Coordinates of C-alpha atoms and ligand atoms in Angstrom, one line a residue:
M1 CA -0.2 0.4 -0.2
K2 CA 2.4 2.6 1.0
D3 CA 5.0 1.3 -2.2
K4 CA 1.8 2.4 -4.1
L5 CA 1.4 5.8 -3.1
E6 CA 4.4 6.1 -2.9
Q7 CA 4.2 6.0 -6.8
L8 CA 1.7 7.7 -7.3
K9 CA 3.0 10.9 -5.2
I10 CA 5.9 10.4 -8.4
E11 CA 2.9 10.2 -11.0
A12 CA 0.6 12.6 -9.9
T13 CA 3.4 14.9 -9.5
A14 CA 5.1 14.9 -13.4
A15 CA 1.3 14.7 -15.1
F16 CA 0.7 17.4 -13.1
A17 CA 3.6 19.5 -14.4
A18 CA 4.0 17.7 -17.9
A19 CA 0.7 19.7 -18.5
K20 CA 1.3 22.3 -21.0
D21 CA -2.9 23.5 -20.6
A22 CA -5.9 24.1 -18.8
A23 CA -7.5 21.5 -20.1
E24 CA -4.1 19.3 -19.7
L25 CA -3.9 20.7 -16.4
E26 CA -8.1 19.2 -15.6
A27 CA -8.0 15.6 -16.8
A28 CA -4.9 15.0 -14.9
E29 CA -6.8 16.1 -11.9
I30 CA -9.9 14.1 -12.9
K31 CA -7.5 11.4 -13.0
Y32 CA -5.2 11.3 -10.2
L33 CA -7.9 13.5 -8.5
G34 CA -11.6 13.4 -9.6
R35 CA -14.4 11.3 -7.4
K36 CA -13.5 8.0 -9.0
G37 CA -10.1 8.8 -9.5
M38 CA -6.4 6.8 -8.7
M39 CA -6.4 8.8 -4.9
A40 CA -10.0 7.9 -4.0
A41 CA -9.3 4.5 -5.1
L42 CA -6.4 4.1 -2.6
M43 CA -8.0 6.4 -0.2
Q44 CA -10.5 3.4 0.1
G45 CA -8.1 0.9 -0.1
V46 CA -6.3 2.3 3.4
A47 CA -10.5 2.4 4.4
G48 CA -10.8 -1.7 4.1
L49 CA -7.3 -2.3 6.4
P50 CA -7.6 -4.0 9.5
P51 CA -7.1 -1.5 12.3
N52 CA -4.5 -1.6 13.8
E53 CA -2.5 -0.5 10.8
R54 CA -5.8 2.3 8.8
P55 CA -4.4 4.8 10.9
M56 CA -0.6 5.0 10.1
M57 CA -0.9 5.0 6.3
G58 CA -4.2 6.5 6.9
K59 CA -1.9 9.7 7.8
F60 CA 0.8 8.7 5.8
A61 CA -2.4 8.5 2.1
N62 CA -3.2 12.0 3.8
E63 CA 0.3 13.4 3.5
V64 CA 0.7 12.0 -0.5
K65 CA -2.5 14.0 -1.3
A66 CA -1.3 16.8 0.2
V67 CA 1.9 16.9 -1.8
I68 CA -0.1 16.0 -4.5
D69 CA -2.8 18.3 -3.9
R70 CA 0.2 21.2 -4.0
A71 CA 2.0 20.0 -7.0
L72 CA -2.3 20.8 -9.0
A73 CA -2.2 24.1 -7.3
D74 CA 1.5 25.3 -8.4
R75 CA 0.9 24.3 -11.9
R76 CA -2.3 25.6 -11.9
A77 CA -0.7 29.1 -10.8
A78 CA 2.4 28.7 -13.0
L79 CA -0.7 28.2 -16.7
E80 CA -2.4 30.9 -15.7
A81 CA 0.7 32.8 -14.7
E82 CA 2.0 32.7 -18.5
K83 CA -1.5 33.5 -19.8
R84 CA -1.3 36.4 -17.9
G85 CA 2.3 37.4 -19.6
A86 CA 0.8 36.1 -22.8
I87 CA -1.7 38.9 -22.5
A88 CA 1.0 41.8 -22.0
T89 CA 2.4 41.1 -25.1
T90 CA -0.4 40.1 -27.7
E91 CA -2.8 42.7 -25.8
W92 CA -0.8 45.6 -24.8
M93 CA -1.2 48.8 -24.8
D94 CA 0.8 52.5 -24.3
L95 CA -1.7 55.0 -23.3
T96 CA 1.4 57.4 -23.6
V97 CA 1.9 57.2 -27.4
P98 CA 0.7 60.1 -28.7
G99 CA -3.4 59.8 -30.8
T100 CA -4.0 58.8 -34.6
R101 CA -5.5 61.9 -36.3
P102 CA -8.4 62.4 -38.1
P103 CA -7.4 63.4 -41.4
Q104 CA -8.7 67.0 -41.9
G105 CA -10.8 68.3 -44.8
H106 CA -10.8 71.5 -46.7
V107 CA -13.9 72.6 -48.6
H108 CA -13.2 72.6 -51.8
I109 CA -11.5 75.6 -53.5
V110 CA -14.0 76.8 -55.6
T111 CA -16.0 76.6 -52.6
D112 CA -13.4 79.3 -51.0
A113 CA -13.7 80.8 -54.3
I114 CA -17.2 82.4 -53.9
A115 CA -16.3 82.8 -50.5
A116 CA -13.9 85.0 -51.4
V117 CA -16.0 86.0 -54.5
T118 CA -18.6 87.2 -51.7
G119 CA -16.6 89.2 -49.6
I120 CA -15.1 91.3 -51.6
F121 CA -18.8 92.2 -53.0
E122 CA -20.1 92.5 -49.3
K123 CA -17.5 95.1 -48.3
I124 CA -18.5 97.5 -51.3
G125 CA -22.1 97.5 -50.6
F126 CA -23.7 94.3 -52.3
T127 CA -25.5 92.1 -51.1
R128 CA -26.3 88.3 -52.6
V129 CA -29.1 86.4 -53.5
R130 CA -29.7 83.1 -54.4
Y131 CA -32.7 82.8 -57.3
P132 CA -33.5 78.5 -59.0
E133 CA -31.5 76.5 -60.4
V134 CA -34.7 75.6 -62.6
E135 CA -36.0 78.3 -64.1
W136 CA -38.4 79.5 -66.8
D137 CA -37.4 80.9 -70.4
W138 CA -38.4 83.4 -70.0
Y139 CA -36.7 84.8 -67.1
A140 CA -33.1 83.0 -68.9
F141 CA -33.5 84.4 -72.2
E142 CA -36.8 86.6 -73.3
A143 CA -36.8 89.0 -70.7
L144 CA -33.5 89.5 -70.7
N145 CA -34.4 91.1 -74.5
M146 CA -33.5 87.2 -76.6
P147 CA -37.4 87.1 -77.8
K148 CA -38.4 83.1 -78.6
D149 CA -36.3 81.9 -81.9
H150 CA -33.4 84.8 -81.0
P151 CA -30.6 83.7 -82.4
A152 CA -28.6 84.8 -79.7
R153 CA -29.9 82.4 -77.6
D154 CA -28.0 79.5 -79.9
E155 CA -24.8 80.8 -77.3
W156 CA -26.0 79.8 -74.1
E157 CA -25.8 75.7 -75.4
T158 CA -29.1 74.9 -72.7
F159 CA -30.7 71.9 -71.0
F160 CA -34.0 72.4 -71.0
M161 CA -36.0 70.9 -68.2
D162 CA -38.1 67.6 -69.4
A163 CA -41.4 69.4 -67.9
P164 CA -44.5 70.8 -69.4
E165 CA -44.3 74.4 -71.0
D166 CA -45.9 77.2 -68.4
A167 CA -48.1 79.5 -70.8
K168 CA -46.8 83.0 -70.1
W169 CA -43.8 82.2 -68.6
G170 CA -42.7 79.8 -71.5
K171 CA -39.9 76.2 -70.8
M172 CA -38.7 75.2 -67.8
V173 CA -34.2 75.1 -68.4
L174 CA -31.8 74.6 -65.5
T175 CA -30.1 78.4 -65.8
P176 CA -28.3 78.6 -68.2
H177 CA -25.9 81.8 -67.2
T178 CA -27.2 84.3 -63.6
S179 CA -28.3 86.5 -65.1
S180 CA -31.8 85.2 -64.7
G181 CA -31.4 87.1 -61.0
Q182 CA -31.1 90.7 -62.9
V183 CA -34.7 89.8 -63.7
R184 CA -36.2 88.0 -60.9
E185 CA -34.2 91.0 -58.3
L186 CA -36.1 94.3 -60.7
K187 CA -38.8 92.1 -60.8
K188 CA -38.9 92.5 -56.5
G189 CA -39.1 96.1 -57.6
K190 CA -37.3 97.1 -54.4
L191 CA -35.3 100.0 -55.5
P192 CA -31.8 101.0 -56.1
I193 CA -30.5 97.1 -56.3
R194 CA -26.5 96.2 -55.4
M195 CA -26.8 92.8 -55.8
I196 CA -24.5 89.8 -56.3
N197 CA -25.8 86.3 -57.0
I198 CA -23.5 83.6 -57.2
S199 CA -24.8 80.4 -58.2
K200 CA -24.9 77.2 -60.7
T201 CA -25.2 77.7 -64.2
Y202 CA -25.3 74.9 -66.6
R203 CA -24.4 74.4 -70.6
R204 CA -24.0 71.7 -72.5
Q205 CA -19.9 70.9 -73.2
S206 CA -16.3 69.3 -71.6
D207 CA -13.3 70.7 -73.0
V208 CA -10.0 72.1 -71.1
T209 CA -11.7 75.3 -70.2
H210 CA -15.5 74.4 -70.4
V211 CA -17.7 72.3 -67.3
P212 CA -21.3 71.4 -68.4
M213 CA -22.1 73.2 -64.5
F214 CA -19.5 75.8 -63.0
H215 CA -20.8 78.6 -61.6
Q216 CA -21.2 82.5 -62.1
F217 CA -20.9 85.9 -60.2
E218 CA -23.6 88.2 -61.4
G219 CA -23.8 91.6 -59.9
L220 CA -26.2 94.2 -61.2
M221 CA -26.4 97.6 -59.5
I222 CA -29.3 99.7 -60.0
D223 CA -29.5 103.8 -59.2
K224 CA -30.2 107.1 -60.3
D225 CA -27.2 108.2 -62.7
V226 CA -25.6 104.5 -62.1
S227 CA -22.5 105.9 -65.2
V228 CA -19.6 103.2 -67.2
T229 CA -17.4 104.9 -64.9
H230 CA -19.4 103.0 -61.8
L231 CA -18.9 100.2 -63.4
K232 CA -15.1 99.8 -64.2
G233 CA -14.1 101.0 -60.7
V234 CA -16.6 98.5 -58.9
L235 CA -14.4 95.2 -61.9
D236 CA -11.2 97.8 -61.1
H237 CA -12.2 97.1 -57.3
F238 CA -13.0 93.9 -57.7
A239 CA -9.5 92.5 -60.0
K240 CA -7.3 94.7 -57.2
E241 CA -8.3 92.7 -54.9
F242 CA -9.2 89.1 -55.9
F243 CA -6.4 88.6 -57.9
G244 CA -3.5 91.7 -56.9
A245 CA -1.6 94.4 -57.8
G246 CA 0.4 92.9 -60.4
R247 CA -2.5 91.1 -62.8
R248 CA -4.0 93.4 -65.6
T249 CA -7.2 93.5 -67.4
R250 CA -9.2 95.0 -69.7
L251 CA -11.9 95.6 -71.5
R252 CA -13.3 94.8 -74.9
P253 CA -16.3 96.0 -76.6
F254 CA -18.6 93.5 -77.0
H255 CA -22.4 92.8 -77.9
F256 CA -24.7 91.5 -75.5
R257 CA -28.6 91.5 -75.5
F258 CA -29.5 93.0 -72.3
T259 CA -26.5 95.2 -72.5
E260 CA -25.7 98.7 -73.9
P261 CA -23.4 99.5 -74.2
S262 CA -21.9 95.4 -73.5
F263 CA -18.0 94.9 -72.3
E264 CA -15.8 92.0 -71.9
I265 CA -13.9 91.6 -69.3
D266 CA -10.5 89.7 -69.8
I267 CA -7.2 89.0 -67.6
S268 CA -4.2 88.6 -68.4
C269 CA -3.5 84.9 -68.3
D270 CA -1.7 83.4 -64.8
L271 CA -0.3 80.4 -66.4
C272 CA 1.7 81.9 -69.6
G273 CA 1.9 84.7 -67.6
G274 CA 0.0 87.1 -70.1
T275 CA 2.7 85.6 -73.1
G276 CA 0.0 83.4 -75.3
M277 CA 3.3 80.8 -75.3
Q278 CA 4.1 78.1 -73.0
G279 CA 7.3 75.9 -73.7
G280 CA 7.4 76.3 -77.2
N281 CA 3.4 75.9 -77.9
K282 CA 0.3 78.2 -78.0
C283 CA -0.9 78.9 -74.0
R284 CA -3.4 75.6 -73.5
V285 CA -5.8 77.7 -71.2
C286 CA -6.4 81.2 -73.0
K287 CA -4.1 80.5 -75.9
E288 CA -3.5 84.6 -76.6
G289 CA -2.1 85.4 -73.2
W290 CA -5.6 86.9 -71.7
L291 CA -9.1 85.4 -70.8
E292 CA -12.4 86.1 -71.1
L293 CA -13.6 86.4 -67.3
G294 CA -17.6 87.4 -69.0
G295 CA -19.1 89.7 -69.7
A296 CA -21.3 93.1 -68.3
G297 CA -22.5 96.2 -69.5
M298 CA -24.9 99.1 -68.8
V299 CA -28.5 97.3 -68.6
H300 CA -30.6 96.9 -71.8
P301 CA -33.8 99.7 -71.4
N302 CA -35.7 96.5 -72.5
V303 CA -34.6 94.4 -69.5
L304 CA -36.2 96.9 -67.1
T305 CA -38.8 97.7 -69.0
A306 CA -39.7 94.2 -69.6
C307 CA -38.9 94.0 -65.2
G308 CA -41.3 96.6 -64.7
V309 CA -38.3 99.5 -63.4
D310 CA -38.4 102.6 -65.4
P311 CA -36.1 103.0 -67.9
E312 CA -35.9 106.5 -67.6
K313 CA -36.2 107.4 -63.7
W314 CA -32.8 104.1 -63.1
S315 CA -30.1 102.7 -64.9
G316 CA -27.8 100.2 -64.3
F317 CA -24.3 98.6 -65.0
A318 CA -24.2 94.7 -64.4
F319 CA -22.2 92.0 -65.3
G320 CA -21.4 88.6 -65.2
W321 CA -18.3 85.6 -64.8
G322 CA -16.7 81.9 -64.1
V323 CA -16.4 81.6 -60.6
E324 CA -13.8 77.9 -61.8
R325 CA -11.8 80.5 -64.5
T326 CA -11.8 83.4 -62.3
M327 CA -10.3 81.3 -59.7
M328 CA -7.9 79.8 -62.4
M329 CA -6.3 82.9 -63.5
R330 CA -5.5 83.9 -59.6
E331 CA -1.7 84.0 -59.2
G332 CA 0.0 80.4 -58.2
V333 CA -3.3 78.6 -58.9
K334 CA -1.8 76.5 -61.9
I335 CA -4.3 75.1 -63.4
D336 CA -5.1 73.7 -66.4
D337 CA -7.2 72.3 -66.8
I338 CA -10.4 73.0 -65.8
R339 CA -12.6 69.8 -65.5
H340 CA -9.5 69.1 -63.0
L341 CA -11.8 70.4 -60.6
Y342 CA -15.2 68.3 -60.6
K343 CA -12.8 64.8 -60.5
N344 CA -13.3 64.4 -56.9
D345 CA -9.6 63.2 -57.0
F346 CA -7.5 63.9 -53.4
R347 CA -4.6 63.6 -55.2
F348 CA -5.9 67.3 -56.6
L349 CA -7.7 68.3 -54.4
T350 CA -5.6 67.8 -51.4
Q351 CA -2.9 69.9 -53.8
F352 CA -4.9 73.5 -52.5
Ligands
DAH401 N1 -24.4 86.0 -69.2 C1 -23.8 86.4 -69.6 C2 -23.2 84.6 -69.9 O1 -23.4 83.2 -69.6 C3 -22.5 87.3 -69.2 C4 -22.7 88.0 -68.4 C5 -22.5 89.9 -70.3 C6 -23.5 89.1 -67.5 C7 -22.7 90.6 -70.0 C8 -24.3 89.8 -68.0 C9 -24.3 91.2 -68.4 O2 -24.7 90.2 -66.1 O3 -23.9 92.5 -68.0 O4 -22.4 84.4 -70.9

């Protein structure tokens, strides 16, 4: 009996020490210390001994069991410490490491330009207004002195809505220019007017200097005795504020149906420095050193009359420019294709 107990002590302590994980340890525990395990069987054997041998052997058996119990507890503690040690290497966290910054965005360059344009005109008393981007033919053309079927309308490569024609206002269009905002503002009848209408405009066009959706800003000033001099002063102010002193502007006589006299406003091209040449070739963007930004002129009396304003009492000027083109002519903004603006390519957008 004593030998058997001695043998069990050696075997059980070795088995516990050899257990590689909790599962193996549990299997060994059941085998040696379980209710139907080997220790229990020997204990039963001790209980069956003659009374004179029982106390001695019982004491010894208890000593053996204590050693085996200790071996189990030690191994369990060792395995647990091992597991905790592993967590320290696989799941550690250093709270002092600097955090990862979320990427910081910025407004789109066109949005930025719109804010700049708005600011410049607000400083000289113009108020920003907004009007629908889906407009009636009457506001976009007819009231602007372009009667139905007038060939001047061809300039605006208009998108027509698939919607029923209105008996009074005509077809529905996507605003081909912001000039319809002049009509809307004049028809309100609140004079004098100093407005800057900045909005999306749509034309069927796409090349290095055109996109089908672009933005225009339209100025309108109506008051008593407004002259071309005022127009020139406002345009010069804008050019100076927006482009800086180094850029040149010029007014070219032109023809628009809704202004008389009419002008086109040009600014020297920043891409080629106003020379019209780039690396031995004609400048891709301007071709001649000047880039047309838009038109201007004195509001035609027919426009005032159509909007219920008496041209004998009131006069004024208007101008309309493309926001994207104006922005592209800014110092240092060397964008050689206007279509980049709307491709949503981060490699492009994050440069600004
Ligand atoms: N609406 C014109 C265009 O889209 C630009 C323009 C020219 C606006 C002359 C004006 C103006 O207000 O007076 O091409």
